[in-house]
mmCIF file of C-alpha atoms in Angstrom:
data_model
loop_
_atom_site.group_PDB
_atom_site.id
_atom_site.type_symbol
_atom_site.label_atom_id
_atom_site.label_comp_id
_atom_site.label_asym_id
_atom_site.label_seq_id
_atom_site.Cartn_x
_atom_site.Cartn_y
_atom_site.Cartn_z
ATOM 1 C CA MET D 1 -0.075 0.093 0.295
ATOM 2 C CA LYS D 2 1.698 3.192 -0.602
ATOM 3 C CA PRO D 3 1.977 5.552 2.539
ATOM 4 C CA PHE D 4 -0.584 8.185 2.408
ATOM 5 C CA GLU D 5 -1.056 11.149 5.531
ATOM 6 C CA PHE D 6 -3.652 10.784 7.919
ATOM 7 C CA ILE D 7 -6.018 12.919 9.512
ATOM 8 C CA ARG D 8 -8.926 12.720 12.011
ATOM 9 C CA VAL D 9 -11.555 15.545 11.548
ATOM 10 C CA THR D 10 -14.565 16.749 13.884
ATOM 11 C CA ASN D 11 -16.795 19.001 11.466
ATOM 12 C CA THR D 12 -17.803 19.199 8.501
ATOM 13 C CA LYS D 13 -16.542 22.530 7.854
ATOM 14 C CA THR D 14 -12.872 21.437 8.511
ATOM 15 C CA ALA D 15 -13.233 17.942 6.769
ATOM 16 C CA LEU D 16 -14.270 20.033 3.444
ATOM 17 C CA SER D 17 -11.260 22.278 3.891
ATOM 18 C CA HIS D 18 -9.095 19.274 3.322
ATOM 19 C CA LYS D 19 -10.794 17.510 0.428
ATOM 20 C CA LYS D 20 -9.089 18.504 -3.076
ATOM 21 C CA ASP D 21 -7.704 15.673 -5.393
ATOM 22 C CA HIS D 22 -5.581 13.082 -4.159
ATOM 23 C CA VAL D 23 -7.271 13.740 -1.044
ATOM 24 C CA GLN D 24 -9.722 10.833 0.012
ATOM 25 C CA TYR D 25 -12.335 10.513 3.209
ATOM 26 C CA ILE D 26 -12.619 7.219 4.746
ATOM 27 C CA ALA D 27 -15.666 6.286 7.308
ATOM 28 C CA GLY D 28 -15.913 2.714 7.486
ATOM 29 C CA GLY D 29 -13.217 1.875 5.292
ATOM 30 C CA THR D 30 -14.921 -1.692 4.192
ATOM 31 C CA ASN D 31 -14.401 -1.142 0.322
ATOM 32 C CA LEU D 32 -11.498 1.647 0.428
ATOM 33 C CA VAL D 33 -8.807 -0.191 2.477
ATOM 34 C CA ASP D 34 -9.398 -2.497 -0.299
ATOM 35 C CA LEU D 35 -9.145 -0.193 -3.074
ATOM 36 C CA MET D 36 -5.747 1.425 -1.425
ATOM 37 C CA LYS D 37 -4.093 -2.429 -1.001
ATOM 38 C CA LYS D 38 -4.527 -3.162 -4.805
ATOM 39 C CA ASN D 39 -3.447 0.039 -5.670
ATOM 40 C CA VAL D 40 -6.342 1.168 -6.688
ATOM 41 C CA HIS D 41 -7.177 4.173 -5.246
ATOM 42 C CA LEU D 42 -4.032 5.762 -4.078
ATOM 43 C CA PRO D 43 -4.747 9.126 -2.243
ATOM 44 C CA ASP D 44 -1.872 10.863 -0.599
ATOM 45 C CA THR D 45 -4.183 11.914 2.283
ATOM 46 C CA VAL D 46 -6.997 10.093 3.960
ATOM 47 C CA VAL D 47 -9.638 11.911 6.398
ATOM 48 C CA ASP D 48 -11.327 10.069 8.451
ATOM 49 C CA ILE D 49 -14.930 11.982 8.722
ATOM 50 C CA ASN D 50 -16.352 9.247 11.345
ATOM 51 C CA ASP D 51 -16.774 12.244 14.220
ATOM 52 C CA ALA D 52 -17.978 14.857 12.012
ATOM 53 C CA LEU D 53 -21.170 13.562 10.153
ATOM 54 C CA ILE D 54 -24.351 12.332 11.759
ATOM 55 C CA ARG D 55 -24.385 8.655 13.393
ATOM 56 C CA THR D 56 -28.432 8.895 14.197
ATOM 57 C CA ILE D 57 -31.495 7.490 12.727
ATOM 58 C CA ASP D 58 -34.331 10.341 13.411
ATOM 59 C CA THR D 59 -37.620 10.890 12.718
ATOM 60 C CA HIS D 60 -38.873 14.266 11.487
ATOM 61 C CA ASP D 61 -42.789 14.254 10.405
ATOM 62 C CA LYS D 62 -43.064 10.205 10.091
ATOM 63 C CA ASN D 63 -40.073 10.727 8.078
ATOM 64 C CA ILE D 64 -36.877 8.950 8.272
ATOM 65 C CA HIS D 65 -33.043 10.482 8.112
ATOM 66 C CA ILE D 66 -30.392 7.796 8.300
ATOM 67 C CA GLY D 67 -27.080 9.831 9.281
ATOM 68 C CA ALA D 68 -24.292 8.710 6.763
ATOM 69 C CA MET D 69 -22.348 7.853 9.658
ATOM 70 C CA VAL D 70 -25.238 4.954 10.705
ATOM 71 C CA ARG D 71 -23.505 1.677 10.224
ATOM 72 C CA ASN D 72 -24.881 -1.312 8.573
ATOM 73 C CA THR D 73 -25.834 -3.096 11.547
ATOM 74 C CA GLU D 74 -27.384 -0.154 13.318
ATOM 75 C CA ILE D 75 -29.800 0.309 10.621
ATOM 76 C CA ALA D 76 -31.257 -3.187 10.250
ATOM 77 C CA THR D 77 -31.854 -3.454 14.131
ATOM 78 C CA ASP D 78 -33.371 0.128 14.357
ATOM 79 C CA ALA D 79 -36.981 0.070 16.081
ATOM 80 C CA LYS D 80 -38.100 2.555 13.754
ATOM 81 C CA VAL D 81 -37.018 0.564 10.609
ATOM 82 C CA LEU D 82 -38.375 -2.752 11.431
ATOM 83 C CA LYS D 83 -42.135 -0.468 11.921
ATOM 84 C CA ASP D 84 -41.840 1.071 9.396
ATOM 85 C CA PHE D 85 -39.466 0.803 7.011
ATOM 86 C CA PRO D 86 -38.252 -2.693 6.879
ATOM 87 C CA LEU D 87 -37.570 -3.291 3.254
ATOM 88 C CA LEU D 88 -34.532 -1.495 4.409
ATOM 89 C CA ALA D 89 -33.473 -3.800 7.242
ATOM 90 C CA LYS D 90 -34.115 -6.754 4.665
ATOM 91 C CA ALA D 91 -31.692 -5.502 1.916
ATOM 92 C CA VAL D 92 -28.853 -4.577 4.814
ATOM 93 C CA LEU D 93 -29.185 -8.580 6.207
ATOM 94 C CA ALA D 94 -29.087 -9.801 2.972
ATOM 95 C CA GLY D 95 -25.428 -7.842 2.519
ATOM 96 C CA ALA D 96 -22.540 -8.402 3.394
ATOM 97 C CA SER D 97 -20.873 -10.772 6.700
ATOM 98 C CA PRO D 98 -21.914 -9.501 10.416
ATOM 99 C CA GLN D 99 -18.423 -8.427 10.365
ATOM 100 C CA ILE D 100 -18.807 -5.663 7.879
ATOM 101 C CA ARG D 101 -22.210 -4.615 8.263
ATOM 102 C CA ASN D 102 -20.904 -3.640 11.562
ATOM 103 C CA MET D 103 -18.164 -1.465 10.219
ATOM 104 C CA ALA D 104 -19.871 0.048 6.931
ATOM 105 C CA SER D 105 -21.478 3.479 6.995
ATOM 106 C CA THR D 106 -24.571 4.208 5.062
ATOM 107 C CA GLY D 107 -22.942 7.227 2.807
ATOM 108 C CA GLY D 108 -19.637 4.324 2.303
ATOM 109 C CA ASN D 109 -22.677 2.634 1.078
ATOM 110 C CA ILE D 110 -23.918 3.932 -1.710
ATOM 111 C CA LEU D 111 -20.442 4.906 -2.897
ATOM 112 C CA GLN D 112 -19.220 1.732 -3.081
ATOM 113 C CA ARG D 113 -17.236 0.822 -6.079
ATOM 114 C CA THR D 114 -17.895 -2.099 -8.514
ATOM 115 C CA ARG D 115 -16.703 -5.411 -7.779
ATOM 116 C CA CYS D 116 -16.112 -6.500 -11.608
ATOM 117 C CA PRO D 117 -12.430 -8.389 -11.416
ATOM 118 C CA TYR D 118 -11.124 -6.487 -14.036
ATOM 119 C CA PHE D 119 -11.688 -3.394 -12.035
ATOM 120 C CA TYR D 120 -9.536 -4.660 -9.460
ATOM 121 C CA ASP D 121 -6.989 -6.090 -11.858
ATOM 122 C CA THR D 122 -4.641 -3.372 -12.457
ATOM 123 C CA THR D 123 -2.744 -5.685 -15.282
ATOM 124 C CA THR D 124 -6.126 -5.270 -17.121
ATOM 125 C CA HIS D 125 -7.657 -2.692 -18.984
ATOM 126 C CA CYS D 126 -10.690 -0.891 -17.034
ATOM 127 C CA ASN D 127 -12.343 2.135 -18.366
ATOM 128 C CA LYS D 128 -13.713 2.748 -14.774
ATOM 129 C CA ARG D 129 -10.259 2.297 -13.263
ATOM 130 C CA GLU D 130 -8.367 4.032 -15.984
ATOM 131 C CA PRO D 131 -10.789 5.878 -18.633
ATOM 132 C CA GLY D 132 -9.627 5.472 -22.068
ATOM 133 C CA THR D 133 -8.487 1.564 -21.598
ATOM 134 C CA GLY D 134 -10.931 -0.195 -22.425
ATOM 135 C CA CYS D 135 -13.111 -2.538 -21.219
ATOM 136 C CA SER D 136 -11.618 -5.882 -20.726
ATOM 137 C CA ALA D 137 -15.236 -7.639 -19.053
ATOM 138 C CA TYR D 138 -17.307 -6.891 -22.626
ATOM 139 C CA ALA D 139 -15.853 -9.519 -24.488
ATOM 140 C CA GLY D 140 -14.360 -11.207 -21.717
ATOM 141 C CA GLU D 141 -15.332 -12.909 -17.903
ATOM 142 C CA ASN D 142 -18.588 -11.363 -17.859
ATOM 143 C CA ARG D 143 -20.974 -13.716 -16.218
ATOM 144 C CA MET D 144 -21.340 -10.842 -13.312
ATOM 145 C CA SER D 145 -21.976 -8.497 -15.125
ATOM 146 C CA ALA D 146 -24.972 -6.220 -16.722
ATOM 147 C CA ILE D 147 -27.742 -6.901 -18.285
ATOM 148 C CA ILE D 148 -29.059 -3.790 -18.970
ATOM 149 C CA GLY D 149 -27.704 -0.342 -19.616
ATOM 150 C CA TYR D 150 -24.614 -0.799 -20.077
ATOM 151 C CA SER D 151 -22.307 0.520 -22.721
ATOM 152 C CA LYS D 152 -19.576 -0.846 -24.785
ATOM 153 C CA ASP D 153 -17.385 1.211 -22.019
ATOM 154 C CA CYS D 154 -18.234 -1.012 -19.185
ATOM 155 C CA VAL D 155 -20.214 -3.445 -17.802
ATOM 156 C CA ALA D 156 -19.933 -2.944 -14.803
ATOM 157 C CA VAL D 157 -23.144 -3.641 -12.407
ATOM 158 C CA HIS D 158 -23.586 -1.790 -8.256
ATOM 159 C CA PRO D 159 -22.784 -4.476 -5.987
ATOM 160 C CA SER D 160 -24.894 -2.572 -2.856
ATOM 161 C CA ASP D 161 -27.644 -4.460 -1.847
ATOM 162 C CA LEU D 162 -28.941 -1.156 0.727
ATOM 163 C CA CYS D 163 -29.047 0.906 -2.773
ATOM 164 C CA VAL D 164 -31.552 -1.702 -4.198
ATOM 165 C CA ALA D 165 -33.802 -0.957 -1.039
ATOM 166 C CA PHE D 166 -33.068 2.819 -0.782
ATOM 167 C CA VAL D 167 -34.244 3.251 -4.817
ATOM 168 C CA ALA D 168 -37.226 0.797 -4.339
ATOM 169 C CA LEU D 169 -38.405 3.836 -1.347
ATOM 170 C CA ASP D 170 -37.843 7.062 -2.905
ATOM 171 C CA ALA D 171 -35.116 7.818 -0.910
ATOM 172 C CA GLU D 172 -33.352 11.107 -1.100
ATOM 173 C CA VAL D 173 -29.551 11.863 -0.133
ATOM 174 C CA HIS D 174 -29.154 15.043 1.411
ATOM 175 C CA VAL D 175 -25.157 16.612 0.537
ATOM 176 C CA ILE D 176 -22.925 19.268 1.741
ATOM 177 C CA THR D 177 -20.416 20.833 -0.666
ATOM 178 C CA LYS D 178 -17.508 22.153 -0.935
ATOM 179 C CA ASP D 179 -19.024 25.525 -0.279
ATOM 180 C CA GLN D 180 -20.719 24.589 2.855
ATOM 181 C CA LYS D 181 -23.953 24.802 0.591
ATOM 182 C CA GLU D 182 -26.810 22.063 1.083
ATOM 183 C CA THR D 183 -28.454 19.739 -1.791
ATOM 184 C CA VAL D 184 -30.459 17.063 -2.228
ATOM 185 C CA ILE D 185 -30.187 14.299 -4.639
ATOM 186 C CA PRO D 186 -33.500 12.195 -5.646
ATOM 187 C CA PHE D 187 -31.905 7.889 -5.355
ATOM 188 C CA GLN D 188 -33.169 7.559 -8.548
ATOM 189 C CA GLU D 189 -30.762 10.031 -9.619
ATOM 190 C CA PHE D 190 -27.595 9.739 -7.787
ATOM 191 C CA HIS D 191 -26.449 6.890 -9.652
ATOM 192 C CA ARG D 192 -25.192 6.875 -12.817
ATOM 193 C CA LEU D 193 -24.888 4.691 -16.209
ATOM 194 C CA PRO D 194 -21.746 3.746 -17.704
ATOM 195 C CA GLY D 195 -22.207 5.573 -21.096
ATOM 196 C CA ASN D 196 -18.835 6.994 -22.169
ATOM 197 C CA ASP D 197 -17.856 8.027 -18.699
ATOM 198 C CA PRO D 198 -17.703 5.221 -16.449
ATOM 199 C CA HIS D 199 -15.483 5.882 -14.293
ATOM 200 C CA LEU D 200 -18.398 8.358 -13.058
ATOM 201 C CA ASP D 201 -20.257 5.999 -10.609
ATOM 202 C CA ASN D 202 -22.412 8.932 -9.583
ATOM 203 C CA ASN D 203 -23.372 12.495 -9.522
ATOM 204 C CA LEU D 204 -22.227 14.009 -5.768
ATOM 205 C CA PRO D 205 -20.662 16.740 -6.770
ATOM 206 C CA ASP D 206 -16.762 17.312 -6.636
ATOM 207 C CA HIS D 207 -15.365 16.807 -2.818
ATOM 208 C CA ALA D 208 -18.706 17.199 -1.469
ATOM 209 C CA LEU D 209 -20.016 15.345 1.979
ATOM 210 C CA ILE D 210 -23.223 13.184 2.187
ATOM 211 C CA SER D 211 -24.895 13.925 5.495
ATOM 212 C CA PHE D 212 -27.933 11.882 5.383
ATOM 213 C CA ILE D 213 -30.287 10.035 3.538
ATOM 214 C CA LYS D 214 -33.909 10.715 4.184
ATOM 215 C CA ILE D 215 -36.523 8.255 3.342
ATOM 216 C CA SER D 216 -40.346 9.846 3.701
ATOM 217 C CA GLU D 217 -43.754 8.271 4.962
ATOM 218 C CA ASN D 218 -45.023 5.323 2.784
ATOM 219 C CA PRO D 219 -47.470 2.465 2.805
ATOM 220 C CA PHE D 220 -45.266 -0.169 2.174
ATOM 221 C CA ALA D 221 -44.217 -1.676 5.496
ATOM 222 C CA LYS D 222 -46.652 -4.728 5.534
ATOM 223 C CA HIS D 223 -46.238 -6.057 1.839
ATOM 224 C CA CYS D 224 -42.036 -5.937 0.902
ATOM 225 C CA ALA D 225 -39.749 -7.991 0.492
ATOM 226 C CA TYR D 226 -35.953 -8.410 -0.716
ATOM 227 C CA LEU D 227 -34.938 -11.213 -2.597
ATOM 228 C CA LYS D 228 -31.377 -12.190 -3.616
ATOM 229 C CA ILE D 229 -29.879 -14.621 -5.295
ATOM 230 C CA ARG D 230 -26.188 -15.899 -5.622
ATOM 231 C CA ASP D 231 -23.629 -18.204 -5.274
ATOM 232 C CA ARG D 232 -23.087 -18.927 -2.044
ATOM 233 C CA ALA D 233 -25.404 -17.706 1.085
ATOM 234 C CA SER D 234 -23.216 -15.373 2.878
ATOM 235 C CA TYR D 235 -20.834 -12.720 1.973
ATOM 236 C CA ALA D 236 -21.605 -12.480 -1.635
ATOM 237 C CA PHE D 237 -22.906 -10.066 -4.369
ATOM 238 C CA ALA D 238 -25.764 -10.706 -6.415
ATOM 239 C CA LEU D 239 -26.180 -12.241 -9.468
ATOM 240 C CA VAL D 240 -30.117 -10.741 -9.192
ATOM 241 C CA SER D 241 -31.743 -9.353 -6.563
ATOM 242 C CA VAL D 242 -35.016 -7.676 -6.364
ATOM 243 C CA ALA D 243 -36.663 -5.021 -3.872
ATOM 244 C CA ALA D 244 -40.388 -5.384 -3.818
ATOM 245 C CA ALA D 245 -43.066 -3.991 -2.081
ATOM 246 C CA LEU D 246 -47.207 -3.215 -2.360
ATOM 247 C CA HIS D 247 -49.536 -1.447 -1.051
ATOM 248 C CA LEU D 248 -52.651 -3.239 -0.776
ATOM 249 C CA ASP D 249 -56.364 -2.390 -0.459
ATOM 250 C CA GLY D 250 -57.897 -6.165 -0.171
ATOM 251 C CA ASP D 251 -56.359 -8.222 -3.295
ATOM 252 C CA ARG D 252 -56.249 -4.924 -5.513
ATOM 253 C CA ILE D 253 -52.452 -3.318 -5.949
ATOM 254 C CA VAL D 254 -52.827 0.243 -5.133
ATOM 255 C CA GLU D 255 -49.242 1.588 -5.545
ATOM 256 C CA ALA D 256 -45.843 -0.810 -6.292
ATOM 257 C CA ARG D 257 -42.396 -0.591 -5.576
ATOM 258 C CA LEU D 258 -39.876 -3.143 -7.801
ATOM 259 C CA ALA D 259 -36.278 -2.513 -8.325
ATOM 260 C CA SER D 260 -33.212 -4.908 -8.824
ATOM 261 C CA GLY D 261 -29.342 -4.926 -7.585
ATOM 262 C CA GLY D 262 -26.834 -7.624 -9.862
ATOM 263 C CA VAL D 263 -28.099 -5.899 -13.430
ATOM 264 C CA ALA D 264 -27.041 -2.524 -14.152
ATOM 265 C CA HIS D 265 -24.465 -0.180 -13.651
ATOM 266 C CA LYS D 266 -26.820 1.414 -10.627
ATOM 267 C CA PRO D 267 -29.603 -0.025 -8.479
ATOM 268 C CA TRP D 268 -32.358 -0.385 -11.282
ATOM 269 C CA ARG D 269 -35.683 0.361 -10.859
ATOM 270 C CA TRP D 270 -38.774 -1.294 -13.005
ATOM 271 C CA LEU D 271 -41.040 1.881 -13.557
ATOM 272 C CA GLU D 272 -43.149 0.271 -16.242
ATOM 273 C CA ALA D 273 -43.296 -2.527 -14.205
ATOM 274 C CA GLU D 274 -44.435 -0.730 -11.055
ATOM 275 C CA GLU D 275 -47.374 1.294 -13.906
ATOM 276 C CA PHE D 276 -48.691 -2.373 -14.869
ATOM 277 C CA LEU D 277 -49.067 -3.368 -11.302
ATOM 278 C CA ILE D 278 -51.745 -0.818 -10.357
ATOM 279 C CA GLY D 279 -55.257 -1.430 -10.375
ATOM 280 C CA LYS D 280 -54.736 -5.351 -10.952
ATOM 281 C CA ASN D 281 -55.107 -8.043 -8.237
ATOM 282 C CA ALA D 282 -52.072 -9.407 -7.072
ATOM 283 C CA THR D 283 -52.192 -13.130 -8.320
ATOM 284 C CA ALA D 284 -49.176 -15.131 -9.759
ATOM 285 C CA ALA D 285 -50.701 -14.422 -13.559
ATOM 286 C CA VAL D 286 -50.157 -10.891 -12.687
ATOM 287 C CA PHE D 287 -46.583 -10.567 -11.277
ATOM 288 C CA SER D 288 -45.501 -13.134 -13.993
ATOM 289 C CA GLU D 289 -47.223 -10.457 -16.751
ATOM 290 C CA ALA D 290 -44.965 -7.715 -14.386
ATOM 291 C CA ALA D 291 -41.835 -9.526 -14.754
ATOM 292 C CA ALA D 292 -42.229 -10.729 -18.471
ATOM 293 C CA MET D 293 -42.148 -6.731 -19.140
ATOM 294 C CA ILE D 294 -39.627 -6.738 -17.260
ATOM 295 C CA VAL D 295 -37.111 -9.185 -18.910
ATOM 296 C CA ALA D 296 -38.185 -8.059 -22.311
ATOM 297 C CA ASP D 297 -35.586 -4.574 -21.795
ATOM 298 C CA ALA D 298 -32.993 -7.514 -20.823
ATOM 299 C CA HIS D 299 -30.214 -7.473 -23.023
ATOM 300 C CA PRO D 300 -27.016 -9.764 -21.736
ATOM 301 C CA LEU D 301 -23.812 -10.690 -22.702
ATOM 302 C CA ALA D 302 -22.079 -13.684 -23.857
ATOM 303 C CA GLN D 303 -21.714 -15.507 -20.728
ATOM 304 C CA ASN D 304 -24.739 -13.825 -18.210
ATOM 305 C CA GLY D 305 -27.767 -15.016 -20.354
ATOM 306 C CA PHE D 306 -28.798 -17.266 -17.696
ATOM 307 C CA LYS D 307 -29.784 -14.014 -15.455
ATOM 308 C CA VAL D 308 -32.740 -13.339 -17.740
ATOM 309 C CA GLY D 309 -34.759 -16.160 -16.575
ATOM 310 C CA MET D 310 -33.375 -15.696 -12.909
ATOM 311 C CA LEU D 311 -34.522 -12.497 -12.806
ATOM 312 C CA LYS D 312 -37.659 -13.042 -14.013
ATOM 313 C CA GLY D 313 -37.948 -15.676 -11.060
ATOM 314 C CA ALA D 314 -37.037 -13.303 -8.247
ATOM 315 C CA VAL D 315 -39.573 -10.656 -9.359
ATOM 316 C CA GLU D 316 -41.962 -13.340 -9.424
ATOM 317 C CA SER D 317 -40.807 -14.587 -6.190
ATOM 318 C CA ALA D 318 -40.186 -11.168 -4.237
ATOM 319 C CA LEU D 319 -43.820 -10.058 -5.422
ATOM 320 C CA ALA D 320 -45.383 -13.240 -4.222
ATOM 321 C CA GLN D 321 -43.439 -12.778 -0.837
ATOM 322 C CA CYS D 322 -44.735 -9.441 -0.457
ATOM 323 C CA LEU D 323 -48.401 -11.636 0.508
ATOM 324 C CA LEU D 324 -46.925 -13.691 3.155
ATOM 325 C CA ALA D 325 -46.563 -10.864 5.589
#
């Protein structure tokens, strides 16, 4: 690992004053330290922001605010989350190991980098790690890669489970910019598709800090599910995941939410299928039609065609699991 200066700060003003190119914020470090060991990230200075940002889960007018320094385990065990936003806890518990969940912060979770093997292997070409060098995965090992929204410049997928739940619940990312102004980014607009500049994962302004995540009160607590399919039962990233939530009036679907991980460069929201479900009765046949609409948009690569059928089944199963609550 390259030697670096380490600074610990206690407020956002000081944190922002230190941030510039080649300076990296660190919270739990569960992704960044790996990237530094692999020589993917080579910061000159690392700024510890654990004491500068919010580490509480608060309620404001029935909305929930999750501080950027809240650990994933704290989300999964919080009484308010379990009562009113259980989809978040389900997604967190599907991800990582208990040790990592104890360290991983909410802000760091949404900023984590792809686990594409070529991104971590500095002997290979990767536009996300080194823009303009090419995408080794596009015609290479792409079993774990995207099936929608990718470009020839990058077929990597976003790794987070929690972000799939965030996008399904229309979360907002509250940000403090370099000039100490506050701004809000809707979660659906936070992460980017690769296009021609896949080295950019998100739309966070340069050198800005994530302050907290806000989720508004919603009717999805009773009927929601998070289904994750992976190569082994624990500590593996999703081949395909689905966050599903239904607002029901008897058997009739009043409102629906569907999002997936493991399929695209960003947590992917299935808006057309959500619209289709509204007003229908919650039956297996209707769920199957919605799943068919979803996979009609998929364009698998050479080695991940299996994800299409897997995704269809996962959507059907996740929607069915919503009815078991």
